[in-house]
Structure formats: C-alpha cells, structure tokens
Amino acid sequence: MANESIPYLCGGTFFTQLLRARPVLTTSTEHTKGHKESLSEQETFRRLISVYQMKDFMNCSSLKTYTSQFKTCANSLEAFTSFSDADMKWSFDKDVKSSDSSALILMSEFVQEFTDPDKYIQLTRCLLGMIKSDHTIESDTPFYIFENGAFVTKEKMIEMESFVIEPFLLGIWHFIIMRRSDCNERGAATYQQWYPNRGKYAGTVSDCITQEIFVESIPKTAEDNNFEDKNQKATTQYINHATIVNQYGEKNIHIDHVDTLNL
C-alpha cells in the first residue's frame, strides 16, 4: 500500500520489541530448570493476553501457531484473544485509567519475569521511536503511561526523558487494544523491514530518539520483600521411608522405597 506507515505500531510490532527485551539464557543450569520454556515466545504472548484480560489466559495446542501469526502481523486474532469483546475492552479501559489498576499489577509481574532490566532503555527507545515515526498516530493522541491512570499526548511523550517501564508498557498495550486490535496486518511491512533475514534484527526505529532516556521500575513494596525473604529461607526436611510418585502425562511412576528423603 502506497500510504502504508513504516514503522506502524500494532500488536505484532509491540510484541516483537518485547521479545527482543527478554533475558538471554546462556547457562545450562537455566535451561535445565526450564527457564527457556517459561520465556518462550508463546508463553510471553499468553501472559501478554492475560494482562489485557486481567485473568490467566489458558494455554492451548494452537498457541504456538497463533503466536507466530501475531508476531509477524499476519493475523489480528481478535476472536482468539477476545480483543473484539466490547465488555472486556471496556473493563480493561476503565481499569487502566484508574489509580488502582489490576492490569498494572499484572504488567509489573510480566516485566519482572519477561524483560531484562539492562534492556529497558532499548525497549523504551524503540517504542518511542515507533510512535514518533508512525504518522498515522495523531499528535494529540493520549497514552495512559502513568501509575495513577493519567495520560500524556504523543506530542509530549516523545519528548520525555524519564519513564517508569511498567505503566509505560501498559499504556502502549492499552492504545493498541483500544485503537488497533483489528489492524495487526498493517504492521507486516514494518516487521519485514526489521527482519529481512530470518532471525536477524535490522531495525533502526530508535534512531530518531535523540534525547537521553532514563527508565526505572516500580519499587517493590515491603510486602513483596517480606514474601521473597520468606521464600529464600532455607528449610531442610527429612522424610523416612518415603514413597515418591512422578506423573508424566497420564502415567504415574512409583518409587516405593526411599530410606531417607532430604528436602
């Protein structure tokens, strides 16, 4: 299309930049513990949908295929994600604009688990650059990027220097859900420009952001820290004559005799 915007902010291009900001797993221990699977593209997509739905979105056998379609902007997936559900969108919109947002809590958990703090600035600059260069977003368009549910216009946001990553990401996700949930396909040209060769990112979308960017995260509460402290305390348990049952699919494997089980 002659009037197609490149870059174009949509669900797929937003998701692609999130994937680039995931932690890099380099040790065998991390792979052994299953961290690779927990940070997979489909799990990242599932959790992102959960932020919108404000509940745990269930996994399914088609999720891997749908994740690829969404990332490459081949499909808007409105029915699968419930992006077309007017009542769900209304609830999400109202929540994001409140000072006590449940979606913000979910996005904070998402950020903690699926993003690398060392890549916060990269992610913020790329998203800002995309918004700045997307001529289909009017200068007075509101983005609800503050913890208290307040908004800032595109014109002012692209000149900002300081951001809090969780409400910033939530505000952009909110914009996409409310305004572009049915036009993910329009980001296909942007994705193809970023990845002319499979797996090798060639985007320069952040180059137009010339100001120095500072990004912080929502501070953890005392309650969060107390919860972590409790989980970090070492506890040793000894169970004599234990029976161990391991379940794999529909089959159970019993180990009937262990003299001492040290937990």
Coordinates of N, CA and C in Angstrom, one line a residue, residues 1-6 135 185-187 189:
M1 N 0.8 -1.2 0.0 CA 0.0 0.0 0.0 C 0.9 1.3 0.0
A2 N 0.5 2.2 -0.9 CA 1.3 3.4 -1.0 C 1.4 4.3 0.2
N3 N 0.2 4.3 1.0 CA 0.2 5.1 2.1 C 0.4 4.4 3.4
E4 N 1.0 3.2 3.3 CA 1.3 2.4 4.5 C 2.4 3.0 5.3
S5 N 2.2 3.1 6.6 CA 3.1 3.7 7.5 C 4.2 2.6 8.0
I6 N 5.4 3.0 7.8 CA 6.5 2.2 8.3 C 7.4 3.2 9.1
H135 N 3.2 8.1 11.4 CA 2.4 9.3 11.0 C 0.9 9.1 11.1
E185 N -2.5 -6.6 10.8 CA -1.8 -6.9 9.5 C -1.1 -5.7 8.9
R186 N -1.5 -4.5 9.3 CA -0.8 -3.3 8.8 C 0.6 -3.1 9.3
G187 N 1.0 -3.9 10.2 CA 2.4 -3.9 10.7 C 3.3 -4.9 10.0
A189 N 4.6 -4.9 7.0 CA 5.7 -4.3 6.3 C 6.8 -3.9 7.3

